[in-house]
CSV table of C-alpha atoms and ligand atoms in Angstrom, one decimal:
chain,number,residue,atom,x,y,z
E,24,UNK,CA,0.0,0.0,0.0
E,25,UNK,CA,1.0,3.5,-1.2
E,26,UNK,CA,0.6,6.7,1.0
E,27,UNK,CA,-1.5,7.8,-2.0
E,28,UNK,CA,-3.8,4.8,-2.0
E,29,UNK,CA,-4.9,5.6,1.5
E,30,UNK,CA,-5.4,9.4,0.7
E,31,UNK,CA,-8.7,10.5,1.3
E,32,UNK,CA,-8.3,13.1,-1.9
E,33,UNK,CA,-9.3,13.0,-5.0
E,34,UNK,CA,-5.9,12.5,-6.6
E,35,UNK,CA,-5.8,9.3,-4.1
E,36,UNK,CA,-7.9,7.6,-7.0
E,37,UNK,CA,-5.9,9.1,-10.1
E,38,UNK,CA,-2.6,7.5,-8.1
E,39,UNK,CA,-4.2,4.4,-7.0
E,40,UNK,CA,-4.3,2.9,-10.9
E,41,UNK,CA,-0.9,2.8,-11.1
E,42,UNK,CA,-1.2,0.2,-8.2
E,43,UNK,CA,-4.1,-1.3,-10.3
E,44,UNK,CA,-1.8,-1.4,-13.7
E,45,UNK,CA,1.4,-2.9,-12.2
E,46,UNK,CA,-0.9,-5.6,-10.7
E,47,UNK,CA,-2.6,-6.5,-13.6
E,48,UNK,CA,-1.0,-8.2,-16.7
E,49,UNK,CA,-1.0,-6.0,-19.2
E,50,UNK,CA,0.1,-7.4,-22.9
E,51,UNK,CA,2.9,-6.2,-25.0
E,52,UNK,CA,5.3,-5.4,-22.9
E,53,UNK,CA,9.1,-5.9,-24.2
E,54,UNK,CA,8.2,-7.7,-27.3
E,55,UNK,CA,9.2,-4.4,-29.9
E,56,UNK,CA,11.8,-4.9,-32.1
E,57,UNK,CA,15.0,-2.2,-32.2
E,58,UNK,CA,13.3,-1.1,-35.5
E,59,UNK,CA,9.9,-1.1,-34.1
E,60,UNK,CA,11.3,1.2,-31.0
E,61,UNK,CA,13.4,3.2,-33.3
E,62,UNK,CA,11.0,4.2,-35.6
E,63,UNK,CA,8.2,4.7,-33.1
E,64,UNK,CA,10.3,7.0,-30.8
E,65,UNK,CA,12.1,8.7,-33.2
E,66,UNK,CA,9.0,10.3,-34.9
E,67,UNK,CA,7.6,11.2,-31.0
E,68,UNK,CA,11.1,13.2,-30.1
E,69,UNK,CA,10.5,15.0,-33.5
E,70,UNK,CA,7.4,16.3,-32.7
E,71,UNK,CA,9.1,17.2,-29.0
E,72,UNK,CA,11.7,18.9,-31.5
E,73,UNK,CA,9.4,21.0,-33.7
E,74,UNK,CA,7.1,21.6,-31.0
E,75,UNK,CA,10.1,23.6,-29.4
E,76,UNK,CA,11.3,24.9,-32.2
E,77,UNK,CA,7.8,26.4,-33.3
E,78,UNK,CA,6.7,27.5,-29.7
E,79,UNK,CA,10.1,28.7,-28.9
E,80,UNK,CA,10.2,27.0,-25.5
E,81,UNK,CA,12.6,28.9,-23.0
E,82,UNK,CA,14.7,27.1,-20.4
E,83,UNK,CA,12.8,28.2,-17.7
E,84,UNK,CA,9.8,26.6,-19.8
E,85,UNK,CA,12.3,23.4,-20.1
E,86,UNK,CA,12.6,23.2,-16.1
E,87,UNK,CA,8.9,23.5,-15.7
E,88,UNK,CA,8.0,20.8,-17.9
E,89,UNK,CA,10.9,18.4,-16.0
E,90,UNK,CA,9.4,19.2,-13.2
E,91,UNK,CA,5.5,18.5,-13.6
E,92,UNK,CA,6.8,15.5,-15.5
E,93,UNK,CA,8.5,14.0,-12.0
E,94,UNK,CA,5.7,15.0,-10.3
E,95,UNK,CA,3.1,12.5,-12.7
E,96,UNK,CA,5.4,10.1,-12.0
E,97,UNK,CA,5.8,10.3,-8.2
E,98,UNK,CA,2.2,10.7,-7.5
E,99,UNK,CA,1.7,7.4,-9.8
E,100,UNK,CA,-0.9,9.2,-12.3
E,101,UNK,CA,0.8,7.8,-15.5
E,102,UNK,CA,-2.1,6.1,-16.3
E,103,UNK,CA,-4.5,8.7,-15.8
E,104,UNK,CA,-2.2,11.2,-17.6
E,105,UNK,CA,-2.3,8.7,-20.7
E,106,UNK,CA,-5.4,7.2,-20.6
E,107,UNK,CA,-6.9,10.5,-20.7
E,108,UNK,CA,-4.9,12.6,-23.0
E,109,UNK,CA,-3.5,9.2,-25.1
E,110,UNK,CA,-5.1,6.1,-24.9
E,111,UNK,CA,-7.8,7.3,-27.5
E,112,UNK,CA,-5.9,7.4,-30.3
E,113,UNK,CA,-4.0,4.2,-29.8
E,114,UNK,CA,-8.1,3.0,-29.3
E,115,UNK,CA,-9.1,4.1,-33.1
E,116,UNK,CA,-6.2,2.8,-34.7
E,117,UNK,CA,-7.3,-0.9,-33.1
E,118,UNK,CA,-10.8,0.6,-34.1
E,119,UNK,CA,-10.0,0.5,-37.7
E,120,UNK,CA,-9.7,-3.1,-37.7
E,121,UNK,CA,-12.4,-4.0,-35.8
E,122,UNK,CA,-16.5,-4.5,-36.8
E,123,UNK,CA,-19.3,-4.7,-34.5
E,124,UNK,CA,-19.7,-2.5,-31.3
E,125,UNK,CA,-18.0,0.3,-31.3
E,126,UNK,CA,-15.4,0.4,-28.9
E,127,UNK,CA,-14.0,2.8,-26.7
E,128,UNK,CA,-11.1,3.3,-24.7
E,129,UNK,CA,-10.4,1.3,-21.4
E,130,UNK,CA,-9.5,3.9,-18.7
E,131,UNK,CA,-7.4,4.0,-15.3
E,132,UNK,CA,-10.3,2.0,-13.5
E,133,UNK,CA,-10.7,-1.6,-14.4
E,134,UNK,CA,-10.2,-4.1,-12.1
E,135,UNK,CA,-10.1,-7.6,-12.9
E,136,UNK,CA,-11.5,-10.6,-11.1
E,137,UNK,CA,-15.4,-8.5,-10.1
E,138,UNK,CA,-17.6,-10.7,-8.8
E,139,UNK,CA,-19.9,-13.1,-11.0
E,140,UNK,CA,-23.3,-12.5,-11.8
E,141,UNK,CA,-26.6,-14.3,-13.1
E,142,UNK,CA,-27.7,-12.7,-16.8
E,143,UNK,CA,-30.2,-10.5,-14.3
E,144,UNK,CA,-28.9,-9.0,-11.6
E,145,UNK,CA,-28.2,-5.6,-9.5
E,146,UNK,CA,-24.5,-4.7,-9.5
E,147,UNK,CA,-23.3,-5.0,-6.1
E,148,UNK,CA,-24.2,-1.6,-4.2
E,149,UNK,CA,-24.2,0.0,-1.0
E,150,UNK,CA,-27.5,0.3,1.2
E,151,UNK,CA,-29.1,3.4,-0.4
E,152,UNK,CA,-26.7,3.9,-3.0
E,153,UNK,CA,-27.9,7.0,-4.3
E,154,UNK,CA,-28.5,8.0,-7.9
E,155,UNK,CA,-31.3,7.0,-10.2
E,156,UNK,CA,-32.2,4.0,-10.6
E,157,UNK,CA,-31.0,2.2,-13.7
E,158,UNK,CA,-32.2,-1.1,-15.7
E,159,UNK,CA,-29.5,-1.8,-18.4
E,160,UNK,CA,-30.6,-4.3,-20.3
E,161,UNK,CA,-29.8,-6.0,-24.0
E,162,UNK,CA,-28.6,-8.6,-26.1
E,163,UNK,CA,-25.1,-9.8,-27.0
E,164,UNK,CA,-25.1,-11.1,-31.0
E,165,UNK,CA,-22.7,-12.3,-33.4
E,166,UNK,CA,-22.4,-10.0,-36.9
E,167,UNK,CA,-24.5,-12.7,-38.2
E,168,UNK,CA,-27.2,-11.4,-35.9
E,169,UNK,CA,-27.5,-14.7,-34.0
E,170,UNK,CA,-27.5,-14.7,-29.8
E,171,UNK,CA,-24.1,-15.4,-28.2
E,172,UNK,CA,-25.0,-17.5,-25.4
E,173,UNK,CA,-23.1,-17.2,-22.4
E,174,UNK,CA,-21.5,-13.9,-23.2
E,175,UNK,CA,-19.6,-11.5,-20.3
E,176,UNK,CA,-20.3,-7.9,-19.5
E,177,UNK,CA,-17.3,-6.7,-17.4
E,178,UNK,CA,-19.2,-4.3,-16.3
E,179,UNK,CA,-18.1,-1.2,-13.9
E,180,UNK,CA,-19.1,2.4,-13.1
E,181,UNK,CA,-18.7,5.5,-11.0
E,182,UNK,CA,-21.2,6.2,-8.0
E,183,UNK,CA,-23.6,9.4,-7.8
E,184,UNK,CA,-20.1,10.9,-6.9
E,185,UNK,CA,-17.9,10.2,-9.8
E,186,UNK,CA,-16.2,7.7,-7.4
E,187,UNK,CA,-15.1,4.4,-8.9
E,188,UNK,CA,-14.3,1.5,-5.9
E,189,UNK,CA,-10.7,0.4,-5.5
E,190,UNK,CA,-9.3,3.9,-6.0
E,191,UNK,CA,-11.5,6.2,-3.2
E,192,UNK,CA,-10.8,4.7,-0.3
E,193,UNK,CA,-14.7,5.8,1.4
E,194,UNK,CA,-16.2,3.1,-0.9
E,195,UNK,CA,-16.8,-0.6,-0.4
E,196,UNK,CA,-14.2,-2.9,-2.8
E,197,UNK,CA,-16.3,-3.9,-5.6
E,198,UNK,CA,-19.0,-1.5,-5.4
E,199,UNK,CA,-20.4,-1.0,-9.3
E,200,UNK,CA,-18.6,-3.8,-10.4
E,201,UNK,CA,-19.2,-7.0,-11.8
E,202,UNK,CA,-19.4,-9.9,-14.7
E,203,UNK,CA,-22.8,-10.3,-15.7
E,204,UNK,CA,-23.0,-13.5,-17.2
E,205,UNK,CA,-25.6,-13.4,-20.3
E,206,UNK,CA,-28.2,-16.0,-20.7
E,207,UNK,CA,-28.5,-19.0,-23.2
E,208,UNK,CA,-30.2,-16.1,-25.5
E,209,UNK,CA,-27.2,-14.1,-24.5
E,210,UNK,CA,-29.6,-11.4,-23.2
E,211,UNK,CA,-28.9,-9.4,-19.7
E,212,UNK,CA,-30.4,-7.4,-17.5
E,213,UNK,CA,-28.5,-5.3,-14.9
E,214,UNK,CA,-30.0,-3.1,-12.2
E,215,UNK,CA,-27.6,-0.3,-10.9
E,216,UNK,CA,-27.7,3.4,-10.7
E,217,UNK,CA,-27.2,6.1,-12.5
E,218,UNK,CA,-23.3,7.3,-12.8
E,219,UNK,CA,-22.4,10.9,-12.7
E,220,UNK,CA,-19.7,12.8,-14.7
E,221,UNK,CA,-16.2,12.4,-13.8
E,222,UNK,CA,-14.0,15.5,-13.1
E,223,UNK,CA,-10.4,14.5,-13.3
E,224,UNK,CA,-8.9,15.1,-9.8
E,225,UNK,CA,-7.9,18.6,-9.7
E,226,UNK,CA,-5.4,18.1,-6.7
E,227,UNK,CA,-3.0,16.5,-8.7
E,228,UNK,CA,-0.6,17.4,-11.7
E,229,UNK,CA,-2.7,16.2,-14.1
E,230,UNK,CA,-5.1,18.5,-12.9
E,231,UNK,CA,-2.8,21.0,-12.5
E,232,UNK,CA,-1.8,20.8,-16.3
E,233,UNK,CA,-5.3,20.9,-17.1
E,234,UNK,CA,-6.0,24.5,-14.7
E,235,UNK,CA,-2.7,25.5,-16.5
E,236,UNK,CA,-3.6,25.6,-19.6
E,237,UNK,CA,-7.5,26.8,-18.9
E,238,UNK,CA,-9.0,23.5,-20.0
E,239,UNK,CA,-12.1,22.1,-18.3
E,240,UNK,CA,-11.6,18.7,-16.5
E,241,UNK,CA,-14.5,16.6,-17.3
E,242,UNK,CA,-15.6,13.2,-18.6
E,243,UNK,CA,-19.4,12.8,-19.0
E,244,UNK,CA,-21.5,10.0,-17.4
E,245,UNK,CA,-20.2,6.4,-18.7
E,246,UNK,CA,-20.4,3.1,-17.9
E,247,UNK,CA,-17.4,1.1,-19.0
E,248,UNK,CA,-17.4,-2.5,-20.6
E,249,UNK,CA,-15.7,-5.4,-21.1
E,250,UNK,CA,-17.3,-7.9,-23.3
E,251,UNK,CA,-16.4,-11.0,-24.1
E,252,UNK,CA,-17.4,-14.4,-25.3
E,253,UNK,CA,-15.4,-17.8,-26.3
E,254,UNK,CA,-14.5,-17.2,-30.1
E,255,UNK,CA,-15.0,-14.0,-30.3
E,256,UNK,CA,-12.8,-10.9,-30.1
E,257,UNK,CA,-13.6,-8.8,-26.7
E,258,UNK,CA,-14.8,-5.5,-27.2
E,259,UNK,CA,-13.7,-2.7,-24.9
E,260,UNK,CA,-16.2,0.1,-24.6
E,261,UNK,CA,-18.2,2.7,-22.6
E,262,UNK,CA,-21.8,3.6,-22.9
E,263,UNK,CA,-22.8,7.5,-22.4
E,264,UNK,CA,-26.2,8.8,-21.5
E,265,UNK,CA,-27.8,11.0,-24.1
E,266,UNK,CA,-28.3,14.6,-23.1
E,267,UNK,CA,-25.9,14.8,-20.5
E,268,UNK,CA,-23.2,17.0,-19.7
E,269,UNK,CA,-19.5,16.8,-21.6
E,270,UNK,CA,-21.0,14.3,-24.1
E,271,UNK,CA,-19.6,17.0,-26.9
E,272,UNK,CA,-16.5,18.0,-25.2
E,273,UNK,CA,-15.0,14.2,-22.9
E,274,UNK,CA,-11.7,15.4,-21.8
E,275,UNK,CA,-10.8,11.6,-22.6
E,276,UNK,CA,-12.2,12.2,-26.2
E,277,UNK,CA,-13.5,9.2,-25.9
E,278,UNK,CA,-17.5,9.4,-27.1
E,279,UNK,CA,-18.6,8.0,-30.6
E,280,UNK,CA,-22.1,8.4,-31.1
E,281,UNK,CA,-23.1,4.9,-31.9
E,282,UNK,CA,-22.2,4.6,-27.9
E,283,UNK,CA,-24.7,6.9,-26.3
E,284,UNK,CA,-28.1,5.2,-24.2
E,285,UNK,CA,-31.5,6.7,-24.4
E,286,UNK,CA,-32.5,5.9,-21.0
E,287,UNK,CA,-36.4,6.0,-20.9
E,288,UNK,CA,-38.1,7.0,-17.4
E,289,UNK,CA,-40.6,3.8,-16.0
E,290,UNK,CA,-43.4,4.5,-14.1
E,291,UNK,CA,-41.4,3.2,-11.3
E,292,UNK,CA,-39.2,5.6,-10.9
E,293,UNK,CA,-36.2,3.9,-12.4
E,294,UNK,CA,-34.7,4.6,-16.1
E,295,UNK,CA,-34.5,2.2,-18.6
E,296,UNK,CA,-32.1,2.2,-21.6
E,297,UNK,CA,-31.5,-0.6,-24.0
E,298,UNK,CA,-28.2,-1.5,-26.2
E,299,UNK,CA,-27.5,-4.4,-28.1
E,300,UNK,CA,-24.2,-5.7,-28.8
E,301,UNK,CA,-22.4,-6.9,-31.8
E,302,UNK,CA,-19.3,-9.6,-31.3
E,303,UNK,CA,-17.2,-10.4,-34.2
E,304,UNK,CA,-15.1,-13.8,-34.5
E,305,UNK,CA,-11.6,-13.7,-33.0
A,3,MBD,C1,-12.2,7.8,-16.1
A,3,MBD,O1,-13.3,7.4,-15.4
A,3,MBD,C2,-12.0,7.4,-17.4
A,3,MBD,O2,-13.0,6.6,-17.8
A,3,MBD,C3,-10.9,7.7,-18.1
A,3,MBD,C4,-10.8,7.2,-19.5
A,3,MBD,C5,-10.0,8.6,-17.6
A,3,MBD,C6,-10.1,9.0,-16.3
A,3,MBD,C7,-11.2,8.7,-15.6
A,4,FE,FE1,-14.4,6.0,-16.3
């Protein structure tokens, strides 16, 4: 455990995923080739170069930059630095090979190993969780358009708060989370609760670059997803609520509009939104 991780601020969670990112197995890692490297790097120290040149960065502009760049790495928010302001792009060039859902990028927050869950279910919650009800419900199809039986939802989302569990230490471990395990018709339906927008944490020096330069820190509402099926090549996603806040200006830049839920208010009280999703073959 990290001083951050038990840090009851808001940059507590932002540091907390590098925790969550060394403890996971992540792909990829030391397989590029000297070429591969080379030519990778090469081009990203160019655009450092003309950026420079073009801007006419000072030395005291140099030291600043060194500076705020120690200080992302000491308070361990790499991943929310990169995820936010990166991972998008590296997301459509994968998208441009991909058919089906739409995907989306995966974010600081995922944790592996959430509890398992029946095809309907509430996501586990604490007593009076508050936010608006939700019923998610849907169907998980091949591009052929027939059921995928047994498919996952890796399914997690931030509270009322814009708190996600693991990384804010005042909410229950695996709070929002869970694998909802489709039926034989691959159909699910998964009570939770509305999620609110999520301002990146402004106490840290990723929000300090983002004060700096005058930018506004927000992510609209999302739910992310995992989903996955024997055969099939997982999609990575997120699902946005239509009408809310940010949806036209994400931080993350992460919205596509074939990803946003019409949630439709039941005489009940609770909002209902439907989405369907497309697998293709691995
Ligand atoms: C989030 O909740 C998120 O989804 C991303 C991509 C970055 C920061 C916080
Ligand atoms: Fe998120």
């Amino acid at each position: 455990m990290t001083r951050m991780e038990n840090s009851p601020t808001a940059a507590g969670s932002g540091a907390s995923a590098t925790q969550a990112f060394r403890a996971s197995a992540r792909d990829g890692s030391g397989s590029a080739s000297p070429e591969r490297v080379s030519a990778v790097v090469t081009e990203i120290l160019r655009g450092v170069h003309r950026t420079i040149r073009e801007q006419q960065v000072s030395y005291p502009e140099f030291q600043a930059a060194k500076q705020w760049l120690i200080e992302v790495g000491e308070g361990g928010e790499w991943p929310l630095l990169l995820d936010v302001f990166v991972e998008h792009e590296v997301e459509a060039v994968a998208a441009a090979t991909q058919q089906g859902t739409k995907g989306s990028i995966l974010g600081p927050y995922y944790l592996p190993d959430a509890e398992k869950l029946p095809a309907v279910t509430e996501l586990p919650m604490r007593d009076g969780e508050p936010g608006t009800p939700l019923v998610f419900t849907g169907q998980v199809r091949d591009v052929g358009g027939d059921p995928v039986p047994g498919a996952e939802l890796d399914i997690w989302h931030a509270d009322r708060e814009g708190y996600y569990s693991g990384f804010a230490p005042h909410i229950p471990d695996g709070n929002l989370r869970g694998v909802v395990v489709c039926d034989g018709q691959g159909r699910f339906e998964i009570s939770t609760i509305e999620p609110a927008p999520y301002r990146i944490p402004t106490d840290g020096p990723t929000g300090k670059l983002i004060e700096s330069a005058g930018w506004h820190p927000w992510r609209p509402a999302h739910l992310h997803l995992l989903v996955r099926a024997t055969g099939f090549r997982p999609i990575t996603t997120q699902l946005y609520f239509a009408g809310g806040d940010w949806l036209d200006s994400d931080v993350a830049e992460a919205t596509k509009p074939e990803l946003i839920l019409e949630p439709v208010p039941q005489p009940d009280g609770r909002n209902r939104a439907e989405y369907d999703f497309v697998l293709e073959p691995a």
